[in-house]
JSON list of C-alpha atoms in Angstrom, two decimals:
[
{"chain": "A", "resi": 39, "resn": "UNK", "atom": "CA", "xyz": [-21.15, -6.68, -6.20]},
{"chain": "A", "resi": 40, "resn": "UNK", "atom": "CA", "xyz": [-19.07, -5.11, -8.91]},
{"chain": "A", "resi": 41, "resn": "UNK", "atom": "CA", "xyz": [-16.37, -2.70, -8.12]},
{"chain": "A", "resi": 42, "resn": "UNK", "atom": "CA", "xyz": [-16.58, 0.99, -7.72]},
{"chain": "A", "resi": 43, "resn": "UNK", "atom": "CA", "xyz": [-14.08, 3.04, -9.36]},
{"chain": "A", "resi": 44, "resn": "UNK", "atom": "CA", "xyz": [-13.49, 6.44, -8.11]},
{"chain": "A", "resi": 45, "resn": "UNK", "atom": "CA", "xyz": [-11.95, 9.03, -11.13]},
{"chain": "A", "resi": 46, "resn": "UNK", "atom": "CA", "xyz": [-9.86, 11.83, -9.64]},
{"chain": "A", "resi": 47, "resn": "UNK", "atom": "CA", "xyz": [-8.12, 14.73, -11.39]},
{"chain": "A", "resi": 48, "resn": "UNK", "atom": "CA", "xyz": [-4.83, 15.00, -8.89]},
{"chain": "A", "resi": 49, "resn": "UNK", "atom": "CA", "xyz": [-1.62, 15.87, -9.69]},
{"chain": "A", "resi": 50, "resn": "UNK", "atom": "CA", "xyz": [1.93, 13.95, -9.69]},
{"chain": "A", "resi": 51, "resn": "UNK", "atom": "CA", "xyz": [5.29, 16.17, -8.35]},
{"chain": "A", "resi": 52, "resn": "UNK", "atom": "CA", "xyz": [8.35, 14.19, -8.89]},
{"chain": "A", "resi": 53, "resn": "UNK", "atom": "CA", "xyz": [11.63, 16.28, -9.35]},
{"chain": "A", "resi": 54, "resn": "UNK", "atom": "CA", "xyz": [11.81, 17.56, -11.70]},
{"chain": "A", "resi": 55, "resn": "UNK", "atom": "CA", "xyz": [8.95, 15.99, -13.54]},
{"chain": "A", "resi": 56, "resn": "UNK", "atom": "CA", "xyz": [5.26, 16.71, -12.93]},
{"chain": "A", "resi": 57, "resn": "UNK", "atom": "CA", "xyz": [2.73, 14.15, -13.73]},
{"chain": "A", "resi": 58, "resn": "UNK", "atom": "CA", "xyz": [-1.39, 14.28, -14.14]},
{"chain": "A", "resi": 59, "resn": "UNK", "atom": "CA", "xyz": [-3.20, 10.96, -12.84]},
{"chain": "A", "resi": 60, "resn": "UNK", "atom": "CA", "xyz": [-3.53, 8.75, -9.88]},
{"chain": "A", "resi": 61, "resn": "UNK", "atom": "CA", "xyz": [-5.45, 6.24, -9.62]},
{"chain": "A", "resi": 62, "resn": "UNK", "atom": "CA", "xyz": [-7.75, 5.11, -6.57]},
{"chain": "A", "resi": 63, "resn": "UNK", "atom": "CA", "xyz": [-9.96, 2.22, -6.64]},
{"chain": "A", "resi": 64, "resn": "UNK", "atom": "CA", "xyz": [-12.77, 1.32, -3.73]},
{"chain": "A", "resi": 65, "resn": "UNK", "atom": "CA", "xyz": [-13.69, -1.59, -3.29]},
{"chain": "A", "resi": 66, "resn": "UNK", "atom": "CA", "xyz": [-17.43, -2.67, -1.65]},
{"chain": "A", "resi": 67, "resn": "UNK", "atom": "CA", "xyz": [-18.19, -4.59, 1.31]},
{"chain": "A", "resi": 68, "resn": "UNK", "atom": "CA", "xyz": [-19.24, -7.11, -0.48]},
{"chain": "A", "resi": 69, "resn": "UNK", "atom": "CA", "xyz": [-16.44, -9.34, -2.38]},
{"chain": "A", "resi": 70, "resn": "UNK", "atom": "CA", "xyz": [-15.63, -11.91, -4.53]},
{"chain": "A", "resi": 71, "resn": "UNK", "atom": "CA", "xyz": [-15.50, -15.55, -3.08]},
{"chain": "A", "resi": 72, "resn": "UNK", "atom": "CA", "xyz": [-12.05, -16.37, -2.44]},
{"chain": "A", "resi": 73, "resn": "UNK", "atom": "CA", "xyz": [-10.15, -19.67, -3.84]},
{"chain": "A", "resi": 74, "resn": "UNK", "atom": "CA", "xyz": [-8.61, -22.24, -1.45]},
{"chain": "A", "resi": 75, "resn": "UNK", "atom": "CA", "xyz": [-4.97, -22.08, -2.52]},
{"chain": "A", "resi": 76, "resn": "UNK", "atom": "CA", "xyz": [-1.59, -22.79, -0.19]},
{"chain": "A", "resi": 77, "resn": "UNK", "atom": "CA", "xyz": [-0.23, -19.55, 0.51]},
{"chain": "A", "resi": 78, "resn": "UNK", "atom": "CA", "xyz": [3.25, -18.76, 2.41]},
{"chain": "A", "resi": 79, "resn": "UNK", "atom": "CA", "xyz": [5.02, -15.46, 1.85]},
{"chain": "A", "resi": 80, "resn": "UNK", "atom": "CA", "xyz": [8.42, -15.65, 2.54]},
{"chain": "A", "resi": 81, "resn": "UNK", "atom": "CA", "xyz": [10.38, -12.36, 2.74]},
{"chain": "A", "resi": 82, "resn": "UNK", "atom": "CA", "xyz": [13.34, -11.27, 0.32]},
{"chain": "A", "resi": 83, "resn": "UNK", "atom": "CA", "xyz": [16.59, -11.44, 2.48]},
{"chain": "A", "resi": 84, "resn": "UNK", "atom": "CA", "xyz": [17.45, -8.03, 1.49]},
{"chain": "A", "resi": 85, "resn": "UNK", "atom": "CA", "xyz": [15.68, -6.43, 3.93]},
{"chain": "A", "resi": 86, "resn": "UNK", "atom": "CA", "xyz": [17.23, -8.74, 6.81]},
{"chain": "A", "resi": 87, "resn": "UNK", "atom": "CA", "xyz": [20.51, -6.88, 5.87]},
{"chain": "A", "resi": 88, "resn": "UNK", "atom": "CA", "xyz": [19.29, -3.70, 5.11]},
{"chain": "A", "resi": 89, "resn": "UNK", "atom": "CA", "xyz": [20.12, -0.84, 8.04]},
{"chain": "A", "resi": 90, "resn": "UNK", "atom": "CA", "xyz": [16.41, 1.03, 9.14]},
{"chain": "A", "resi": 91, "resn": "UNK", "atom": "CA", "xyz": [18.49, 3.58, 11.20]},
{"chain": "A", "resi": 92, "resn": "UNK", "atom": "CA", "xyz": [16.58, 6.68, 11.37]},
{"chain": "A", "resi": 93, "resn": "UNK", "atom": "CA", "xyz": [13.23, 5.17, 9.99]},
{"chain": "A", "resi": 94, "resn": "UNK", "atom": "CA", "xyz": [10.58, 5.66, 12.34]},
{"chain": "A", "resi": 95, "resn": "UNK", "atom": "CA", "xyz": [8.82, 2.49, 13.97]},
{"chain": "A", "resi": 96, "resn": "UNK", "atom": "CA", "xyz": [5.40, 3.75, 12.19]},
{"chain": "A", "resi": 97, "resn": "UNK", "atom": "CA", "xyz": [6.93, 2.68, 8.78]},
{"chain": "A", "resi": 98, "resn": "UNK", "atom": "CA", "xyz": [8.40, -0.79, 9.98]},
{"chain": "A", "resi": 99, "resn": "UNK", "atom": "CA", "xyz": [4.79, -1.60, 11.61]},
{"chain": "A", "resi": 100, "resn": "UNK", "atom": "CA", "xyz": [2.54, -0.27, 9.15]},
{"chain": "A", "resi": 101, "resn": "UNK", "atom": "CA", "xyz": [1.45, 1.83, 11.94]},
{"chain": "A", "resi": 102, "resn": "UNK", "atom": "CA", "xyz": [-0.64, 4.78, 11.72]},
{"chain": "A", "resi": 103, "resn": "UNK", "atom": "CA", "xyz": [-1.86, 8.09, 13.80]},
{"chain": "A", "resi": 104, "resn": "UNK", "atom": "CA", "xyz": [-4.93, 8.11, 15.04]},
{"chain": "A", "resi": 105, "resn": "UNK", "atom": "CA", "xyz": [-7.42, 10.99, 13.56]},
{"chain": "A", "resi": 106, "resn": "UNK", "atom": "CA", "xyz": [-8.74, 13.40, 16.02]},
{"chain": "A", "resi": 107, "resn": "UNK", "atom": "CA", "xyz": [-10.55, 15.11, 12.87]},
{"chain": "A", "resi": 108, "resn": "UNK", "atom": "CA", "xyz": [-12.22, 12.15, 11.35]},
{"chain": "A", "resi": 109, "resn": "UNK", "atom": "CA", "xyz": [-15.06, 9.93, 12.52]},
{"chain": "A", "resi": 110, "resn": "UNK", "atom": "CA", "xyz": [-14.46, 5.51, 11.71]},
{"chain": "A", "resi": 111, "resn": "UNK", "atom": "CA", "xyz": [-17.31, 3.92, 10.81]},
{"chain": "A", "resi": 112, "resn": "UNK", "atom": "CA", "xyz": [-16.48, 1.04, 13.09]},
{"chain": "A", "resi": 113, "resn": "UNK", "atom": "CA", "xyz": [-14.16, 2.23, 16.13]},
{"chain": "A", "resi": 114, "resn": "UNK", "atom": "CA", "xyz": [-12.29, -1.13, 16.03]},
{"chain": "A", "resi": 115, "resn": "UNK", "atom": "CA", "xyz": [-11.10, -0.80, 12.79]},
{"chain": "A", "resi": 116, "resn": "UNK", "atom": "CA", "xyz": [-8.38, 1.93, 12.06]},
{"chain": "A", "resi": 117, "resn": "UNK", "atom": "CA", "xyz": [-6.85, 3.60, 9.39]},
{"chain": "A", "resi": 118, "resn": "UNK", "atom": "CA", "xyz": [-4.31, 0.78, 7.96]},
{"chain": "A", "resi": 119, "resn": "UNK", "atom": "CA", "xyz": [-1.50, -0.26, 5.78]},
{"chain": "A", "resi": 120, "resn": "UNK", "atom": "CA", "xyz": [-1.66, -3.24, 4.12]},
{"chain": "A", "resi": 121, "resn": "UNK", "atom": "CA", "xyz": [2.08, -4.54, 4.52]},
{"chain": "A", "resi": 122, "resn": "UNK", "atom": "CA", "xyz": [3.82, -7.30, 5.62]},
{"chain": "A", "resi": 123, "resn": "UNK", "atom": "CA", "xyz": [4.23, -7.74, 9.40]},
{"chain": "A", "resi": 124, "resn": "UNK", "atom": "CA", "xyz": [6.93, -5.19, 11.54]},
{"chain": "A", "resi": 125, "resn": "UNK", "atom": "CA", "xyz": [10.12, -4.79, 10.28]},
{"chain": "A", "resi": 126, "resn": "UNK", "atom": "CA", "xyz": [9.67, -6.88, 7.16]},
{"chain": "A", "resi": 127, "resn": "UNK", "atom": "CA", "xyz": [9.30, -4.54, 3.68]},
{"chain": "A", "resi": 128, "resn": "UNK", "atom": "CA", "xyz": [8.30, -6.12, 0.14]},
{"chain": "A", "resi": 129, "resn": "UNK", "atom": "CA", "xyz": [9.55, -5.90, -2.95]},
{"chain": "A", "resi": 130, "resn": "UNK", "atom": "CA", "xyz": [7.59, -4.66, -6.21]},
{"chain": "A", "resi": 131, "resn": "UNK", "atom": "CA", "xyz": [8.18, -6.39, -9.58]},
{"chain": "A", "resi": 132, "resn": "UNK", "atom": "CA", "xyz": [7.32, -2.97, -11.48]},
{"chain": "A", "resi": 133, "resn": "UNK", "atom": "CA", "xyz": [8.84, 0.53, -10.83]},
{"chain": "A", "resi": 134, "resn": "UNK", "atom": "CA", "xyz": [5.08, 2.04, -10.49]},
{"chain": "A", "resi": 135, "resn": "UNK", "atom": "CA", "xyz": [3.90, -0.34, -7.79]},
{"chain": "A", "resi": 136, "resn": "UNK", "atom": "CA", "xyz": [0.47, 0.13, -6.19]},
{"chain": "A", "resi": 137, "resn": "UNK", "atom": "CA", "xyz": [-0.38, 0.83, -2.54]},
{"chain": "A", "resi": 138, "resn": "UNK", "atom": "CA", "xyz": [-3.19, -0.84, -0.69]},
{"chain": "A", "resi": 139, "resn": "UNK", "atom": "CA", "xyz": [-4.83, 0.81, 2.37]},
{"chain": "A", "resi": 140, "resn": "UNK", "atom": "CA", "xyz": [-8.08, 0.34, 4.62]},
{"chain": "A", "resi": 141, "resn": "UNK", "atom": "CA", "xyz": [-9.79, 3.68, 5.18]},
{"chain": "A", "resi": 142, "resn": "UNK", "atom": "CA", "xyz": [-12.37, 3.41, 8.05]},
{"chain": "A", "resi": 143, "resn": "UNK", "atom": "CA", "xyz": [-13.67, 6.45, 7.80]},
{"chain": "A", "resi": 144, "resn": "UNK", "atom": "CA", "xyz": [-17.42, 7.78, 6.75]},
{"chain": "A", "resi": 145, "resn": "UNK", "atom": "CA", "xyz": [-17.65, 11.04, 5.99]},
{"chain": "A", "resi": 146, "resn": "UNK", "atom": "CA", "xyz": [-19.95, 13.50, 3.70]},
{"chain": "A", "resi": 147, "resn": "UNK", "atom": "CA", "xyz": [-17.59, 14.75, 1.27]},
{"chain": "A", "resi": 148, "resn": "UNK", "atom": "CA", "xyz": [-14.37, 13.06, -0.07]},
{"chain": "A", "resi": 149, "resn": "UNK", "atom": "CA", "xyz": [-11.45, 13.01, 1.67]},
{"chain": "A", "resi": 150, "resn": "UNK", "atom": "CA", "xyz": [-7.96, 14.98, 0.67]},
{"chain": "A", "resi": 151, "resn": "UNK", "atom": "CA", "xyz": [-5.08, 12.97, 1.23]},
{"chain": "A", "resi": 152, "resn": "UNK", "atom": "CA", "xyz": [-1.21, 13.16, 0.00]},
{"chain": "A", "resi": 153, "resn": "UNK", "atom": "CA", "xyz": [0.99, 9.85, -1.17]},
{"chain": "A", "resi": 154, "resn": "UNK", "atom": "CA", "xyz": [4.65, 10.07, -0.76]},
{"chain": "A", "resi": 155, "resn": "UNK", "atom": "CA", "xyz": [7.69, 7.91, -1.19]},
{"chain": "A", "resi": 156, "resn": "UNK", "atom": "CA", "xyz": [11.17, 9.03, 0.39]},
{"chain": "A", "resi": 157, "resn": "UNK", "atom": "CA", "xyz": [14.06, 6.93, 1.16]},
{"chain": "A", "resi": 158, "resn": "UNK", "atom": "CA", "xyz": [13.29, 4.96, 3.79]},
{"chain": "A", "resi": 159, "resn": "UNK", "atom": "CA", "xyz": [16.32, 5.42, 6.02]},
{"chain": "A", "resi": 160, "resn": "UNK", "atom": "CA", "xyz": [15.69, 9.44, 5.49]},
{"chain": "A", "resi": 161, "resn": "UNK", "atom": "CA", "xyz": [12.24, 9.87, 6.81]},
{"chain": "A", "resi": 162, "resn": "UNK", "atom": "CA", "xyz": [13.21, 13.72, 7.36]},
{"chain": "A", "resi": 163, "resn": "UNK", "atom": "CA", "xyz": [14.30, 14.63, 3.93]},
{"chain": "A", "resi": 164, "resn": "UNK", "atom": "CA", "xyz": [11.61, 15.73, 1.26]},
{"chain": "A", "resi": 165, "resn": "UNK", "atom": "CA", "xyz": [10.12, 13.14, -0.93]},
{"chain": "A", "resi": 166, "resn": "UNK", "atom": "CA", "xyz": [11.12, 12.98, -4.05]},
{"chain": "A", "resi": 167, "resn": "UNK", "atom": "CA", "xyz": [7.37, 11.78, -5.13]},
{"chain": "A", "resi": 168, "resn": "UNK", "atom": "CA", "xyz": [4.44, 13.44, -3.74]},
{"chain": "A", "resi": 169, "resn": "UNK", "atom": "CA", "xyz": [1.14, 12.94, -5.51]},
{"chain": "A", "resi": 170, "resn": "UNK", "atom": "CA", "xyz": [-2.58, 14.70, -3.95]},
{"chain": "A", "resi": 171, "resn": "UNK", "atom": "CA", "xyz": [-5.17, 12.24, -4.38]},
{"chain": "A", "resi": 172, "resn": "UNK", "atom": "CA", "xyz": [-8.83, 12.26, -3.37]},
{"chain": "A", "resi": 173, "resn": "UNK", "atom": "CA", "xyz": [-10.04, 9.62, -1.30]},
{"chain": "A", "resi": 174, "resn": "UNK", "atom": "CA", "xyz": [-13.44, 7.88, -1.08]},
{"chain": "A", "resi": 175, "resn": "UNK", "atom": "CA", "xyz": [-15.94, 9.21, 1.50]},
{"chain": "A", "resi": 176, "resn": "UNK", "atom": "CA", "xyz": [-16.99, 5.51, 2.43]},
{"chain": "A", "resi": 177, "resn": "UNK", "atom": "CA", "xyz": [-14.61, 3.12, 4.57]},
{"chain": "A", "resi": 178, "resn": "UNK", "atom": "CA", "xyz": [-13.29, 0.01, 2.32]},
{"chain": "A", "resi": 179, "resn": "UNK", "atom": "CA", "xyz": [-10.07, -1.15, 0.61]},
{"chain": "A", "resi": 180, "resn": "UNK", "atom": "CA", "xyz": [-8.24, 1.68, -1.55]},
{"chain": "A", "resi": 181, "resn": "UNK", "atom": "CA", "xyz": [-5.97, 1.54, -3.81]},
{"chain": "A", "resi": 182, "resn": "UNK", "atom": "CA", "xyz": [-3.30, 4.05, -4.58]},
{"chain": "A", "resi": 183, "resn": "UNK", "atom": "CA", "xyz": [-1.27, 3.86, -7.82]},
{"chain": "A", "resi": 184, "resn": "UNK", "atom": "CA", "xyz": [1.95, 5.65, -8.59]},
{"chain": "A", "resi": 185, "resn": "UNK", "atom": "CA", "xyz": [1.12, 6.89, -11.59]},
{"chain": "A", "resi": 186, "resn": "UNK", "atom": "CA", "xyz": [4.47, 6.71, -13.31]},
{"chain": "A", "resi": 187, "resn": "UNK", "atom": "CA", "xyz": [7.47, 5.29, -12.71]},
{"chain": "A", "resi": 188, "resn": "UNK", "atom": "CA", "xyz": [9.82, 5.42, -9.73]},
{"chain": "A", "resi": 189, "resn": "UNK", "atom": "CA", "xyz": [14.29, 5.37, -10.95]},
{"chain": "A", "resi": 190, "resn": "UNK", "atom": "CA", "xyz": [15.22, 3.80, -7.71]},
{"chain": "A", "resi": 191, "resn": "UNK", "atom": "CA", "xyz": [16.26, 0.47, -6.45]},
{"chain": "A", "resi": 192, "resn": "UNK", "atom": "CA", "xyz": [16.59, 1.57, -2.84]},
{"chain": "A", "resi": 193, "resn": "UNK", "atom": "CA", "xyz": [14.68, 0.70, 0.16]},
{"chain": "A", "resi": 194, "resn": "UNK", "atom": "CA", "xyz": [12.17, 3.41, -0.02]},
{"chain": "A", "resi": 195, "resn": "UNK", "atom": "CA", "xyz": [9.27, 4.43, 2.08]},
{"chain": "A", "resi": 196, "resn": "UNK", "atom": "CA", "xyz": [5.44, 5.39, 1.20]},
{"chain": "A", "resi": 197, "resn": "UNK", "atom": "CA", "xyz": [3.58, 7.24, 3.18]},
{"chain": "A", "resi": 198, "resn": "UNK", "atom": "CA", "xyz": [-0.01, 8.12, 2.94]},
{"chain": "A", "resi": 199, "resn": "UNK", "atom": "CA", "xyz": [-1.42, 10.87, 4.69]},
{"chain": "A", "resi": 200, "resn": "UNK", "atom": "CA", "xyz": [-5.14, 11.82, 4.98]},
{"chain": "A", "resi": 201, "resn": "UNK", "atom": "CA", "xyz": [-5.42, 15.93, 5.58]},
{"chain": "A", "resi": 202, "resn": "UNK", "atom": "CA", "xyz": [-8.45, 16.29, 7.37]},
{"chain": "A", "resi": 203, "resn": "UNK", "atom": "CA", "xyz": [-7.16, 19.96, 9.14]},
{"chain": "A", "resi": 204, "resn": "UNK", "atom": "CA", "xyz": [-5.59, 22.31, 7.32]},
{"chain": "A", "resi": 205, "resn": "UNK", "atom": "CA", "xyz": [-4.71, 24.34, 10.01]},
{"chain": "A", "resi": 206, "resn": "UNK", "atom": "CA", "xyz": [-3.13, 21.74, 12.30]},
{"chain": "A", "resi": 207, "resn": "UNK", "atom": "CA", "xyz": [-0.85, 19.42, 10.77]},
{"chain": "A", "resi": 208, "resn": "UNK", "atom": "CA", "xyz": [-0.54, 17.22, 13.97]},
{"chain": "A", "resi": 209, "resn": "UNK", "atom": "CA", "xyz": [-4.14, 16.35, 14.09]},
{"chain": "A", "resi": 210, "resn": "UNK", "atom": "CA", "xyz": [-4.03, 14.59, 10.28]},
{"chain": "A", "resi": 211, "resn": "UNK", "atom": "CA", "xyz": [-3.70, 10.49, 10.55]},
{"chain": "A", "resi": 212, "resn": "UNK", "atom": "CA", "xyz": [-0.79, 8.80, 8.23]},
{"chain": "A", "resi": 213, "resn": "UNK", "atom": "CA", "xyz": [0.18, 5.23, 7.25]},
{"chain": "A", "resi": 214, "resn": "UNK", "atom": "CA", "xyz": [3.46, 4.41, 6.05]},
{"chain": "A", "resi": 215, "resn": "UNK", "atom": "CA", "xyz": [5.04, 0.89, 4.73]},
{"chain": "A", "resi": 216, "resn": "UNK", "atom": "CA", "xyz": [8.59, -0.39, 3.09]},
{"chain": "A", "resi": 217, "resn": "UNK", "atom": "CA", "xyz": [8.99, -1.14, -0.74]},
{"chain": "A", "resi": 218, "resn": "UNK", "atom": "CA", "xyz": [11.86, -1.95, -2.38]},
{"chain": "A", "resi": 219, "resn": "UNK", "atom": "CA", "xyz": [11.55, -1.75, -6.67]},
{"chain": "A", "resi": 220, "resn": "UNK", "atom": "CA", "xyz": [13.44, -5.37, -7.98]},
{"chain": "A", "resi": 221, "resn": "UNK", "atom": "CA", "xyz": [12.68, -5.99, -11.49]},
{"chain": "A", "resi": 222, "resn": "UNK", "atom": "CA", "xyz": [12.83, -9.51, -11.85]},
{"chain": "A", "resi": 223, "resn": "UNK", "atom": "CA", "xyz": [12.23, -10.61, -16.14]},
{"chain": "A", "resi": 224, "resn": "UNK", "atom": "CA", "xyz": [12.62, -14.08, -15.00]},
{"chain": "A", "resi": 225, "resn": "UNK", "atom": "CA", "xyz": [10.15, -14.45, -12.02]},
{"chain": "A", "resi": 226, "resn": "UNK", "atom": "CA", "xyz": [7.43, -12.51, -14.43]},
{"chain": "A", "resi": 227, "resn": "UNK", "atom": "CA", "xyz": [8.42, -14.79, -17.69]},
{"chain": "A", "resi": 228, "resn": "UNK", "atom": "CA", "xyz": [7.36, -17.83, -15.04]},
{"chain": "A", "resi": 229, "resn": "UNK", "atom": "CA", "xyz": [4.20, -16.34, -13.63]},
{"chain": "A", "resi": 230, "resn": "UNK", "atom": "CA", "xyz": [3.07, -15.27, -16.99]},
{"chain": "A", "resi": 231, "resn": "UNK", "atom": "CA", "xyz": [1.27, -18.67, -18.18]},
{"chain": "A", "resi": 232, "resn": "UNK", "atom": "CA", "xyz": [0.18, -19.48, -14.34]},
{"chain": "A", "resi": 233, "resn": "UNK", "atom": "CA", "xyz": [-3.76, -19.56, -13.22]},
{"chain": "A", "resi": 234, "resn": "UNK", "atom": "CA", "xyz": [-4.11, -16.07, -11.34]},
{"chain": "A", "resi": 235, "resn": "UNK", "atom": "CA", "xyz": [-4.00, -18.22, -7.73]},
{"chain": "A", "resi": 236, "resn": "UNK", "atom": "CA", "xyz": [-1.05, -19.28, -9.02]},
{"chain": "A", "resi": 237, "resn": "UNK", "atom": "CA", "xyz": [0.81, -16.08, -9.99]},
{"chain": "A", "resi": 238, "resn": "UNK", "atom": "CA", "xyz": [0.11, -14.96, -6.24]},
{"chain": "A", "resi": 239, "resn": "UNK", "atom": "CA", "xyz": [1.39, -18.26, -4.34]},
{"chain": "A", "resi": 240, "resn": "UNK", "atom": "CA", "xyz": [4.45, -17.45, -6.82]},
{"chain": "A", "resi": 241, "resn": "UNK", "atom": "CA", "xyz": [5.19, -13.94, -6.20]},
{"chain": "A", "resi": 242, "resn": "UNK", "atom": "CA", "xyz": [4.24, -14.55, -2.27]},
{"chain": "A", "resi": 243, "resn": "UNK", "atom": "CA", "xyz": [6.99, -17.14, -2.30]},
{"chain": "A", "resi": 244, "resn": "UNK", "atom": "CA", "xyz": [9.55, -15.15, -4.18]},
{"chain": "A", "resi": 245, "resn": "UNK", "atom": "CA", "xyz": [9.28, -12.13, -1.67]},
{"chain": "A", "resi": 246, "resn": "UNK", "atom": "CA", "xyz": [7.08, -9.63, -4.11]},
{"chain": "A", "resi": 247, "resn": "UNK", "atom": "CA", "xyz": [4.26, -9.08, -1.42]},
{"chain": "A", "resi": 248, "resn": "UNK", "atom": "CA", "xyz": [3.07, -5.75, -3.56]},
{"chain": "A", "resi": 249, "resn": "UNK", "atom": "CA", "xyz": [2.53, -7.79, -6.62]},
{"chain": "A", "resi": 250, "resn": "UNK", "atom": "CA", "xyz": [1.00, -10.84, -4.55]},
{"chain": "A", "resi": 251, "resn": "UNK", "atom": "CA", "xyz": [-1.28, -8.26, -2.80]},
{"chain": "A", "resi": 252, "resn": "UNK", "atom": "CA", "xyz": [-2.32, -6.26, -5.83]},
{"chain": "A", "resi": 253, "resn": "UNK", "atom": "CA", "xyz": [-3.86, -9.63, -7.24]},
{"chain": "A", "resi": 254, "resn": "UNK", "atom": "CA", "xyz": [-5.42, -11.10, -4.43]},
{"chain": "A", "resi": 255, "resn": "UNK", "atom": "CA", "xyz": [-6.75, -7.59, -2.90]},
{"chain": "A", "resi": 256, "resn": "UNK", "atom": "CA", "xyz": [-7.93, -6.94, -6.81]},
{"chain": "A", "resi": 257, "resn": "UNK", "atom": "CA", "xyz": [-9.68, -9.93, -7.22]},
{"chain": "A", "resi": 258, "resn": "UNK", "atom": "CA", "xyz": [-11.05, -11.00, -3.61]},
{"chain": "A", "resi": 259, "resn": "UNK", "atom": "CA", "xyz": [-11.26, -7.62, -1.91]},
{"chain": "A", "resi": 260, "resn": "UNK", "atom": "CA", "xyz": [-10.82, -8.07, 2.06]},
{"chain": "A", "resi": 261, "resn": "UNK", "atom": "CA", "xyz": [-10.72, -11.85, 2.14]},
{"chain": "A", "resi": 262, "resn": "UNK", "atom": "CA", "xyz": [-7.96, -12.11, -0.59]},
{"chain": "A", "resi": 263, "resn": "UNK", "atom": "CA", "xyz": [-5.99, -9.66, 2.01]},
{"chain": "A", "resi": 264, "resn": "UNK", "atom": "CA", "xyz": [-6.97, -11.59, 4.83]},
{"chain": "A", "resi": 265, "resn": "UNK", "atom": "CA", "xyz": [-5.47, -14.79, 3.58]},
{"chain": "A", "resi": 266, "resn": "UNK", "atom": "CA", "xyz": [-2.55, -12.96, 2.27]},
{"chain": "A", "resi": 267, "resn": "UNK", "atom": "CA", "xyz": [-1.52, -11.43, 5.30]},
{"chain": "A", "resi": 268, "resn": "UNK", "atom": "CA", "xyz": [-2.24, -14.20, 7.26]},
{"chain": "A", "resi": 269, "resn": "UNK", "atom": "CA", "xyz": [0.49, -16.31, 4.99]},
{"chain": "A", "resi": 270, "resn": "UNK", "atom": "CA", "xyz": [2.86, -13.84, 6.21]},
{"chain": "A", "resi": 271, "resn": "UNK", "atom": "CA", "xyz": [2.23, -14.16, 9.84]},
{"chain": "A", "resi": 272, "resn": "UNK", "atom": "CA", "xyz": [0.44, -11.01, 10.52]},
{"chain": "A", "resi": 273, "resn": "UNK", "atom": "CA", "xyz": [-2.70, -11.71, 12.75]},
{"chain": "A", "resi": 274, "resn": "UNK", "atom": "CA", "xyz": [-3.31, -7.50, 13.97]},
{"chain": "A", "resi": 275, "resn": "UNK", "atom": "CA", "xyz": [-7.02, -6.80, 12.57]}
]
C-alpha cells in the first residue's frame, strides 16, 4: 500500500526567525517487505561523556505520559518515541533532522500537537524551536520534520507533545528523545554510492541512528523500525 501524506499549514517559531512548513508523513499498516541485511548500531561515544544533569528520565527513555484525553486504538500500544534505548541519544548527519513517532491513537478529527527542541541538560528553559503541527487522526508511524535548520552542535532535546485539553495542561501526553547535530562530509561522501540497505548498516554503525532510522522507517514502515531498534538492543514494544 502506498504511503499517505498528510499536508499541514503550521507554523515554525525559532528566535528570532519564524518559519511556514512542517512536514508529517503517515504511514499505513500495511508496509513494504523488509530486506535481510546485518544490522548493529553502535552509539557515538559522545554521549557516554556527556553530563544529563537536570534532564528528566522521560527524555533518556523515550518515555512518554499517558493520555487521559485520548482513546489508543490498541491499549497495548502507547504513544512512542522512536529512539535508541535509555540513556543512549543519536546523532543527525543534517542540521534539520527528522523525528519519528508511533501515535496510537484513533480519533475523529486530527490531532493538535507541538514539536520542540531545547537543550537537553535545560529541560526548564524555553525552546528555542517550537513548531504546531497537525497530526493524523489514525494510529501509525509519523514523521515530524524540522523544517529548517537547527545552529547548534549541542546535545539537544525534542519533545513532542500532543494537546488534546486545552484547559488542562497536565492531562496532554508527550514524548521526548536526545539528538545531537554532527555534520560528518566524510561519512555522507562514503554512503553516497552505497545500495540504500547499505547506507543504513553504515550510518547505524557510525552512531547516526536519526539518519539510519529515517531510511529504514521511510522505506519499510514498522518492520524497518523493528529491525532497527532491535540492532540497538531495545526489545520494549
Amino acid at each position: 500500500m502506498p504511503l499517505q501524506l498528510v499536508n499541514l499549514q503550521c507554523s515554525f517559531q525559532a528566535i528570532p526567525t519564524i518559519f511556514n512548513l512542517a512536514t508529517v508523513i503517515l504511514l499505513s499498516g500495511q508496509q513494504l517487505s523488509a530486506q535481510t541485511v546485518p544490522l548493529k548500531y553502535v552509539p557515538d561515544p559522545t554521549f557516554s561523556v556527556l553530563s544529563r544533569k537536570g534532564t528528566p528520565k522521560d527524555i533518556t527513555q523515550g518515555g512518554g505520559k499517558r493520555s487521559v484525553c485520548l482513546t489508543r486504538a490498541n491499549p497495548d500500544r502507547g504513544l512512542t518515541a522512536i529512539v535508541p534505548p535509555e540513556e543512549v541519544g543519536g546523532l543527525s548527519s543534517t542540521a534539520n533532522p527528522a523525528f519519528w513517532v508511533y501515535m496510537p491513537y484513533a480519533t475523529a478529527q486530527p490531532i493538535s500537537g507541538v514539536l520542540s527542541v531545547r537543550m537537553a541538560d535545560s529541560f526548564r528553559s524555553s525552546p528555542f524551536v517550537k513548531v504546531p503541527v497537525v497530526l493524523p487522526s489514525q494510529p501509525g508511524l509519523v514523521r515530524l520534520k524540522l523544517p529548517e535548520s537547527i545552529d547548534n552542535s549541542q546535545m539537544l532535546a525534542w519533545t513532542l507533545t500532543v494537546v488534546c485539553d486545552e484547559e488542562n495542561l497536565a492531562r496532554n501526553p508527550f514524548i521526548s528523545g536526545l539528538v545531537m547535530l554532527k555534520p560528518n562530509p566524510v561519512l555522507l561522501e562514503r554512503v553516497a554510492s552505497l545500495a540504500h540497505s547499505e547506507r543504513v548498516v553504515e550510518f547505524a554503525r557510525s552512531g547516526y541512528w536519526y539518519d539510519a532510522l529515517d531510511l529504514v522507517a521511510g522505506s519499510e514502515g514498522e518492520q524497518g523500525v523493528q529491525r532497527l531498534m532491535e540492532a540497538a538492543g531495545w526489545t520494549r514494544q
